[in-house]
Short mmCIF file of C-alpha atoms in Angstrom, two decimals:
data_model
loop_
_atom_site.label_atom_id
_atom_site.label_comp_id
_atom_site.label_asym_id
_atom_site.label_seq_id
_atom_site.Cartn_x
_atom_site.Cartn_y
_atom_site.Cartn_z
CA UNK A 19 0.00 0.00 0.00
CA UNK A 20 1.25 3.17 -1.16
CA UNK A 21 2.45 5.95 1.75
CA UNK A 22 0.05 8.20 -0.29
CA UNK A 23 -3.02 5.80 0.54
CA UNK A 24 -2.14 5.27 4.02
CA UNK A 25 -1.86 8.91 4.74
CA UNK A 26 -5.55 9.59 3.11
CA UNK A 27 -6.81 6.38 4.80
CA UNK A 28 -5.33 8.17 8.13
CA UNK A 29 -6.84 11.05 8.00
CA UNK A 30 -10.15 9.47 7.10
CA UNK A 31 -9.83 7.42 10.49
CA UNK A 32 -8.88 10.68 12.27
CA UNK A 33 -11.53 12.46 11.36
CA UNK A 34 -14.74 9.62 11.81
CA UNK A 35 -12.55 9.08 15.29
CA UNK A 36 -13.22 13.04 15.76
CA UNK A 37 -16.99 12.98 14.79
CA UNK A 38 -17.27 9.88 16.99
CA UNK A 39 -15.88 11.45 19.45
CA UNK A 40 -18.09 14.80 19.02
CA UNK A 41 -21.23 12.89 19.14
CA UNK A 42 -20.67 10.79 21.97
CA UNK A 43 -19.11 12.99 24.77
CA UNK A 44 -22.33 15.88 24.44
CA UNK A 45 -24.39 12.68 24.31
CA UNK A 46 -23.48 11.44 27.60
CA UNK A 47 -23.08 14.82 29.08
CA UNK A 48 -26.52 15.41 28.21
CA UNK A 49 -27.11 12.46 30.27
CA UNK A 50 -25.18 13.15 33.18
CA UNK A 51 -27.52 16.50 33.39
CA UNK A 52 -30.63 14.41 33.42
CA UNK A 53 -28.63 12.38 35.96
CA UNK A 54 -27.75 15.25 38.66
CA UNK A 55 -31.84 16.35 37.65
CA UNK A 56 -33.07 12.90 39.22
CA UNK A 57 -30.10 12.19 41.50
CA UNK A 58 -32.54 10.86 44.97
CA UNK A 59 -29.50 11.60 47.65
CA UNK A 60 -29.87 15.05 46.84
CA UNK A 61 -33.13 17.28 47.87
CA UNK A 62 -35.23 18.32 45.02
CA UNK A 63 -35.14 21.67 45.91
CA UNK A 64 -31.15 21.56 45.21
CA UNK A 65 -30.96 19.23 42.27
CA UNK A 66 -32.73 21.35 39.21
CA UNK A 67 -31.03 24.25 40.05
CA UNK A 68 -27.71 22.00 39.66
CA UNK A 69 -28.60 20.71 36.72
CA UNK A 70 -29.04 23.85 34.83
CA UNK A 71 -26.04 25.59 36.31
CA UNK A 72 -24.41 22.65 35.14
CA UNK A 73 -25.82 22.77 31.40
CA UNK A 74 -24.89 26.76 31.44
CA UNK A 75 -21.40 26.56 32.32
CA UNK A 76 -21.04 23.37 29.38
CA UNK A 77 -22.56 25.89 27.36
CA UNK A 78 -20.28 29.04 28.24
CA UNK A 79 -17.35 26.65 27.77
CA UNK A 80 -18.13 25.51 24.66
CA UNK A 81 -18.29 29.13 23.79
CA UNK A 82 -15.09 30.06 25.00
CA UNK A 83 -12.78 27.07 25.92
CA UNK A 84 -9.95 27.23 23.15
CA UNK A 85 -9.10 24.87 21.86
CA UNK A 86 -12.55 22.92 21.78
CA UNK A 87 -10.52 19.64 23.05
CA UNK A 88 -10.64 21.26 26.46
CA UNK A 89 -14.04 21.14 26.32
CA UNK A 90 -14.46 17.25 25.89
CA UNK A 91 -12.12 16.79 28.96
CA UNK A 92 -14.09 18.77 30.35
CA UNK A 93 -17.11 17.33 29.56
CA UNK A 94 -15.92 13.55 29.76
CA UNK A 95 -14.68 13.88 33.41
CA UNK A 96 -17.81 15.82 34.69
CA UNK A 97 -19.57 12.89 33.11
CA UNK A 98 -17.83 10.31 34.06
CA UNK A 99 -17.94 11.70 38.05
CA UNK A 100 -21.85 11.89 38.08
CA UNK A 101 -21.95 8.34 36.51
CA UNK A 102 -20.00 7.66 39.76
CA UNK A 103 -22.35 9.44 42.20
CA UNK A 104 -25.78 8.05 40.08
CA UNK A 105 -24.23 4.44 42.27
CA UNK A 106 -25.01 6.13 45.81
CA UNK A 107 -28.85 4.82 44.60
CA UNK A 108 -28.94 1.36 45.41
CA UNK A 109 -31.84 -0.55 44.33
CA UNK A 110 -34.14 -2.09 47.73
CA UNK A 111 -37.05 -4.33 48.35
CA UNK A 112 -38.07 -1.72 51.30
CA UNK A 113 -39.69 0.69 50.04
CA UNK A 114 -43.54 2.54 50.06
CA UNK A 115 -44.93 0.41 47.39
CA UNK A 116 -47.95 1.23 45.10
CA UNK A 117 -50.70 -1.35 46.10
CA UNK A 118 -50.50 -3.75 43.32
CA UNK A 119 -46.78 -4.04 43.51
CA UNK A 120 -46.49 -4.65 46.88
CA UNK A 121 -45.44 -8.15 47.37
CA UNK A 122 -43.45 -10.28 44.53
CA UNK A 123 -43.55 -13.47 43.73
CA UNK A 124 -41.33 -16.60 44.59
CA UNK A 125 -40.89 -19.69 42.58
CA UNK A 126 -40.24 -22.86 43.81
CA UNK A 127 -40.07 -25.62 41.33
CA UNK A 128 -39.14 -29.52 42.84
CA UNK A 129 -39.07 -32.29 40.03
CA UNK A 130 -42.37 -31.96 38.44
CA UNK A 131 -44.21 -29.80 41.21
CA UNK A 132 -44.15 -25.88 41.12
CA UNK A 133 -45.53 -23.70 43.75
CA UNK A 134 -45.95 -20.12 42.99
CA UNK A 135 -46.23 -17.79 45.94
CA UNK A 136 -47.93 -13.99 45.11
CA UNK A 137 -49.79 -15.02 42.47
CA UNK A 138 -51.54 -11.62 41.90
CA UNK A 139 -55.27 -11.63 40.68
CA UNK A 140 -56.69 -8.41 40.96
CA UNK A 141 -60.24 -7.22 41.08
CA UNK A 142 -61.48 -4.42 38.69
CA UNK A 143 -64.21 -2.55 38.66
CA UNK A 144 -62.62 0.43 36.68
CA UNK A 145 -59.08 2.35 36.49
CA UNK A 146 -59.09 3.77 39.92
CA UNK A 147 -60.73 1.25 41.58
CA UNK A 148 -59.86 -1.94 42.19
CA UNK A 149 -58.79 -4.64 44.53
CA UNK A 150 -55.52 -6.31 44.62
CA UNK A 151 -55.01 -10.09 46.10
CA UNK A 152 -52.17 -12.79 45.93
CA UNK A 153 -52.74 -16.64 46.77
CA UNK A 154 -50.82 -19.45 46.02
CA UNK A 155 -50.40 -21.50 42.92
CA UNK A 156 -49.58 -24.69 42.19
CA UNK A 157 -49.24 -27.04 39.38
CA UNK A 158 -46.87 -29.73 37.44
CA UNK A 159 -44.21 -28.12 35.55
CA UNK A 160 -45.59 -31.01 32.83
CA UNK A 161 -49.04 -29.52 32.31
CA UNK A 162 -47.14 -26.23 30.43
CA UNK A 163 -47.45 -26.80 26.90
CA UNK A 164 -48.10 -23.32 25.27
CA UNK A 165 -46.50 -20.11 25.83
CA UNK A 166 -47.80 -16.08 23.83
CA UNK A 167 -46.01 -13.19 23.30
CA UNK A 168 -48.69 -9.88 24.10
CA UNK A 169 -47.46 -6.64 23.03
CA UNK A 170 -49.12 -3.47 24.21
CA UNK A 171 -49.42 -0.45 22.38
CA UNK A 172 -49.98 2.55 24.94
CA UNK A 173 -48.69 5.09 22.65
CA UNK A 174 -48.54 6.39 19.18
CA UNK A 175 -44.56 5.87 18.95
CA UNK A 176 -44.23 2.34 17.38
CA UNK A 177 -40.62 2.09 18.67
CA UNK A 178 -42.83 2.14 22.33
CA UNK A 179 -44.46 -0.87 23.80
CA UNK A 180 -44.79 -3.12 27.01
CA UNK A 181 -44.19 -6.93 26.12
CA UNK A 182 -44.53 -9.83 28.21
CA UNK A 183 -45.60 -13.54 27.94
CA UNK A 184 -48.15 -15.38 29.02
CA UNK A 185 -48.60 -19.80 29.73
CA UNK A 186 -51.07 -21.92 28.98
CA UNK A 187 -50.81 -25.32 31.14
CA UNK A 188 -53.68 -28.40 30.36
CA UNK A 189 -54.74 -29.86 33.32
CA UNK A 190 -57.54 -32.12 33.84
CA UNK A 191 -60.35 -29.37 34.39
CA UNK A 192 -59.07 -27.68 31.19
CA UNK A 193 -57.03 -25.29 30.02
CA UNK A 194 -55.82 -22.34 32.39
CA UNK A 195 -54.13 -19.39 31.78
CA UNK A 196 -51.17 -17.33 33.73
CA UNK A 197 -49.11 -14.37 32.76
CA UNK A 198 -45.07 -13.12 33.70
CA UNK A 199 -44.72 -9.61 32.99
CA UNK A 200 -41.09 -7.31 33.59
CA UNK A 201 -42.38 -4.11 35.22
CA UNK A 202 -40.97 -1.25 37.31
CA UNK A 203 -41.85 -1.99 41.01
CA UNK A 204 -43.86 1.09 41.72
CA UNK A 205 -43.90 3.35 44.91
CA UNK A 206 -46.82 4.31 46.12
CA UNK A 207 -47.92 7.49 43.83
CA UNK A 208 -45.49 6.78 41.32
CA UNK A 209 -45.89 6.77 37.52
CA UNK A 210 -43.63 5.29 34.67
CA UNK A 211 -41.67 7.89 32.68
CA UNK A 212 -39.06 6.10 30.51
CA UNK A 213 -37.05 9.16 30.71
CA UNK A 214 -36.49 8.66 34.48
CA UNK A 215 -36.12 4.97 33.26
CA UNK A 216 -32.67 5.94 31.92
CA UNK A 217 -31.47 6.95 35.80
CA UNK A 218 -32.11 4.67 38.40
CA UNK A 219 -35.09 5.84 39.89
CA UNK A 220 -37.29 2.13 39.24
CA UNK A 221 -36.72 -1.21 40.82
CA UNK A 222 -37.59 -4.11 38.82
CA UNK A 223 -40.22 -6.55 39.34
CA UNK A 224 -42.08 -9.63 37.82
CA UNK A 225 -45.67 -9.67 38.60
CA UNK A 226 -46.37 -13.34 37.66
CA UNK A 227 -50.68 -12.80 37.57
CA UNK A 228 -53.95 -14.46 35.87
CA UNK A 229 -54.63 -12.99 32.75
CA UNK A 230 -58.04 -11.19 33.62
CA UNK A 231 -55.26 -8.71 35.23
CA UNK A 232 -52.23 -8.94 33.05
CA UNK A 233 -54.55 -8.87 29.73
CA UNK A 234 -57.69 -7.95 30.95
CA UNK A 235 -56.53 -4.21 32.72
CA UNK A 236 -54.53 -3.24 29.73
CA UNK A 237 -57.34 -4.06 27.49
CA UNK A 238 -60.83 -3.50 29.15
CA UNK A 239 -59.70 -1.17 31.73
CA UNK A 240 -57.54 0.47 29.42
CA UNK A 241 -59.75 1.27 26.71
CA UNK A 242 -57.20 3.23 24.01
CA UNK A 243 -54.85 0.78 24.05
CA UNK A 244 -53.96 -1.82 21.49
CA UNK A 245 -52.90 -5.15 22.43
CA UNK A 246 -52.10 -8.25 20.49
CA UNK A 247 -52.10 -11.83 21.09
CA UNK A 248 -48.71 -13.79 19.47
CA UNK A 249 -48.72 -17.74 19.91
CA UNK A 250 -44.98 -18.71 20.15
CA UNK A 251 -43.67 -21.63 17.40
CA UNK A 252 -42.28 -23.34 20.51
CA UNK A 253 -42.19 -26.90 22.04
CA UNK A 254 -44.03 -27.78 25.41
CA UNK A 255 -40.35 -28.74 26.64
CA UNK A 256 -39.20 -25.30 25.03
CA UNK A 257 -41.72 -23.65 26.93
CA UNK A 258 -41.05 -25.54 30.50
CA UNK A 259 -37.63 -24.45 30.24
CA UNK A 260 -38.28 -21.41 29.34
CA UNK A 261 -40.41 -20.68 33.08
CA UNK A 262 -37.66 -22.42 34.82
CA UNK A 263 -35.20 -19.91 33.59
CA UNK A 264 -37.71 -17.19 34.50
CA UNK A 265 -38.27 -18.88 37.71
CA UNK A 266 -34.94 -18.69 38.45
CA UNK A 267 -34.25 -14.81 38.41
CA UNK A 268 -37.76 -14.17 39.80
CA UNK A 269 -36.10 -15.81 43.07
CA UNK A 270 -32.57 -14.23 42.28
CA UNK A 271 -34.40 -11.01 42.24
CA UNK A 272 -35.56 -11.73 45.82
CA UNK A 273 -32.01 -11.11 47.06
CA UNK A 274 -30.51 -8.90 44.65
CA UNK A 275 -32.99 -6.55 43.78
CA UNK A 276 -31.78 -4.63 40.50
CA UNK A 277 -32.96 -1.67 39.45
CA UNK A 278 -34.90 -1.29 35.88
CA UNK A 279 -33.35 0.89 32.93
CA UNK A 280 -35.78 2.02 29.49
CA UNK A 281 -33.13 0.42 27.32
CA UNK A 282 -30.62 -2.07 28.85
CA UNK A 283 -32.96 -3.47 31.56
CA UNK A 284 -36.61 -3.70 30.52
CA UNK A 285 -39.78 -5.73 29.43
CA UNK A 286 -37.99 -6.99 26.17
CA UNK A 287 -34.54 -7.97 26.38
CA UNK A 288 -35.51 -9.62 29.52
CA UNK A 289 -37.54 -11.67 27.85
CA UNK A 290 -34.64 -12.06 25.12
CA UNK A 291 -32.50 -13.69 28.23
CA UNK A 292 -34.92 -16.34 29.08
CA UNK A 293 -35.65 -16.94 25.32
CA UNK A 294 -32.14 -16.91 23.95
CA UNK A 295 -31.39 -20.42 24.37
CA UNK A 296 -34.39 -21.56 22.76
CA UNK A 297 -34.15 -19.37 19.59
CA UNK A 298 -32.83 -20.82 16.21
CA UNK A 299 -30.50 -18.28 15.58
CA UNK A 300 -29.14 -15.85 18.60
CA UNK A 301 -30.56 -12.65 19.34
CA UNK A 302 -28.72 -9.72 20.54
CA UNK A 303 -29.95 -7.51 23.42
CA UNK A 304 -28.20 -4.45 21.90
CA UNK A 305 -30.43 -5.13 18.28
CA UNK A 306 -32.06 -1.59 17.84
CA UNK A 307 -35.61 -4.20 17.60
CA UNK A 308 -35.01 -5.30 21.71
CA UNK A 309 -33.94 -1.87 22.85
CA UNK A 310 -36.48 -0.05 21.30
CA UNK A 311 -39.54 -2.69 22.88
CA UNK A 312 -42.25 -1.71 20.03
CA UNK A 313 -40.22 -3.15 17.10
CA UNK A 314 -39.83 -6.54 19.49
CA UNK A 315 -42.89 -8.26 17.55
CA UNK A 316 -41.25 -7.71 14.17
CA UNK A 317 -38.21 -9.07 14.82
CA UNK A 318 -40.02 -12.00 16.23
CA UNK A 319 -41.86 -12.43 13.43
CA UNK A 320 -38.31 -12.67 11.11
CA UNK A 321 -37.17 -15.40 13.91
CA UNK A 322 -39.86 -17.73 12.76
CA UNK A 323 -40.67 -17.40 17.01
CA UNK A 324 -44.38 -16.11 15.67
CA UNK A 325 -46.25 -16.56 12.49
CA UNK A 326 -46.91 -19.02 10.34
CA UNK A 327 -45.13 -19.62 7.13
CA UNK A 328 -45.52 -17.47 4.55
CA UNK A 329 -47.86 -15.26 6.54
CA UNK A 330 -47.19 -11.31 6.22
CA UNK A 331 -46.54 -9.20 9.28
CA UNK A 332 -49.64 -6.97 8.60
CA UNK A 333 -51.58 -10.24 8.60
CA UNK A 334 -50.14 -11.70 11.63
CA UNK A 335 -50.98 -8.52 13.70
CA UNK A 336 -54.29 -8.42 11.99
CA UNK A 337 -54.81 -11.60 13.58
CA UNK A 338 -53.49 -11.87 16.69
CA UNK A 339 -55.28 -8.46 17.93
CA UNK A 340 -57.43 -8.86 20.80
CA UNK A 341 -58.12 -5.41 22.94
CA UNK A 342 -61.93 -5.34 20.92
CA UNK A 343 -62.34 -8.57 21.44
CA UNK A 344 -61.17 -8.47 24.90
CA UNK A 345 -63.45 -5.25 25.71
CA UNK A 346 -66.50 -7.25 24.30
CA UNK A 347 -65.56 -10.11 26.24
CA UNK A 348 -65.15 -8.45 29.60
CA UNK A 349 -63.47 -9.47 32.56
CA UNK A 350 -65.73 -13.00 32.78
CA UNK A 351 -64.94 -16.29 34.64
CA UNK A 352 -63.62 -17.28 30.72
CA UNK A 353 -61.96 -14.05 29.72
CA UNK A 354 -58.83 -16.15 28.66
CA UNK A 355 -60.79 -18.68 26.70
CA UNK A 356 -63.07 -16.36 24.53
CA UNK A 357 -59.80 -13.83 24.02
CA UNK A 358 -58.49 -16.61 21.93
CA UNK A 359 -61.74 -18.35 20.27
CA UNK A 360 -62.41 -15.17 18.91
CA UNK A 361 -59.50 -14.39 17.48
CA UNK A 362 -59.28 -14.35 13.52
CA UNK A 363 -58.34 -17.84 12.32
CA UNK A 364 -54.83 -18.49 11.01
#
């Protein structure tokens, strides 16, 4: 290679390094603001104040530092320091929780036999009112056969969405129904913003529940919503495993609490964990499709995990929508059942 071509192909590297560089440091300085903005050791009083004095002075020093490099140092180490404080939070199972997040579950599973303790099944009579109860639960690990993938669509933004799965188990009374969803644990008062999602302000929970709650309150009570049913192309011994992994952190949680993040630590690539043994081909937590939960069903769909051959995304969701249904259904003795004989036919 000429010295010519090296010194062009140089300078090419020097300069994406540069841009790289350029985009990234205000990037996570930006974050390190929101950081200081939602830092919980400091009063509240005290930290928006910081976090704008902080933004001005980045701002004045942009202006004036000479040369700009001094500025990234600048910028770097300030961010790198708050990423530092941001550990003083420590995620805890003692806090003032919301109602329906006040106890979590705890899996033990023994040969065949599981025992689920919590098992939340809560009451609705509308949005705001409602009653919340756990019991126990117990089954063979043998009777799961079926597992679904629901998506719910709370927003206009199609990159947003809350996924989680729910089991089917055959027993000899019939079919029943039970649903493991990757929430924030919410304090009492407390709303999900997946902007504070980004800074340690959520723990995280599975609410393992019956499906008149996990299905039934984000599609009757919740009546803009749009939800959708996905059966998973998976094996009854694929889908055992699959809730013994899951049983398995839902205990580990227990004594490690963790706390949730919008992008790295959520809903989907949760799921993804559990799942990624049991996948044809490997899926990566960092794929733009898992960190960005609304585009989770489509890359599904090009696993093969749901659909049937041949069958177009469009028509797949088509099918597998069920909030209408669900609304016309209501929250009956056989909400679970009808949800799914009413569905459109494959």
């Amino acid at each position: 290679m000429s010295a010519v071509l090296m010194a062009v192909l140089k300078n090419i590297a020097r300069r994406l390094t540069g841009i790289a560089v350029w985009i990234l440091v205000p990037a996570l300085f930006l974050w390190a603001v929101g950081a200081i903005y939602y830092l919980r050791p400091l009063p509240a009083w005290f930290r928006q104040p910081l976090a704008f004095l902080l933004l001005a002075t980045a701002v004045i020093g942009l202006l004036r530092m000479r040369p700009h490099s001094r500025w990234l140092v600048f910028a770097g180490a300030a961010s790198g320091i708050i990423y530092l404080l941001t550990w003083l939070q420590q995620p805890s199972n003692d806090r003032d929780w919301a109602a329906d997040n006040q106890r979590t579950a705890t899996v033990r599973v023994a040969d065949d036999n599981v025992h689920i303790a919590n098992f939340r099944h809560t009451v609705f009579r509308s949005a705001d009112d409602c009653d919340v109860h756990y019991s126990d639960l117990t089954f063979h690990l043998s009777e799961l056969d079926r597992v679904w993938f629901v998506v719910q669509r709370f927003t206009a933004l199609e990159g947003i969405a809350h996924n989680f799965l729910t089991f089917s188990r055959t027993t000899p009374e019939g079919q029943r129904f039970f649903s493991v969803s990757v929430e924030i644990r919410r304090e009492r008062g407390e709303e999900f913003d997946p902007l504070k999602g980004l800074y340690r302000q959520y723990e995280l929970i599975y609410v393992i529940a019956d499906e008149r709650d996990a299905i039934g309150s984000r599609t009757v009570i919740r009546p803009d919503d749009r939800v959708y049913l996905f059966p998973v192309n998976a094996t009854a011994q694929d889908v055992q495993n699959l809730f013994v992994d899951i049983a398995g952190r839902v205990n580990r949680l227990q004594q490690q609490p963790e706390f949730y993040h919008s992008l790295l630590n959520n809903c989907t690539n949760n799921i993804v964990l559990h799942a990624y043994r049991f996948t044809a081909h490997p899926i990566s937590s960092f794929d733009p499709r898992i960190i960005a939960p609304g585009f989770a069903d489509r890359l599904a769909c090009a696993q093969g995990l749901i659909g049937s051959p041949g069958e177009s995304f469009a028509d797949l969701r088509h099918r597998c929508r069920i909030d209408e249904i669900a609304r016309a259904v209501g929250l009956t003795e056989a909400f679970s059942t009808r949800i799914r004989s009413l569905q459109q036919p494959e």
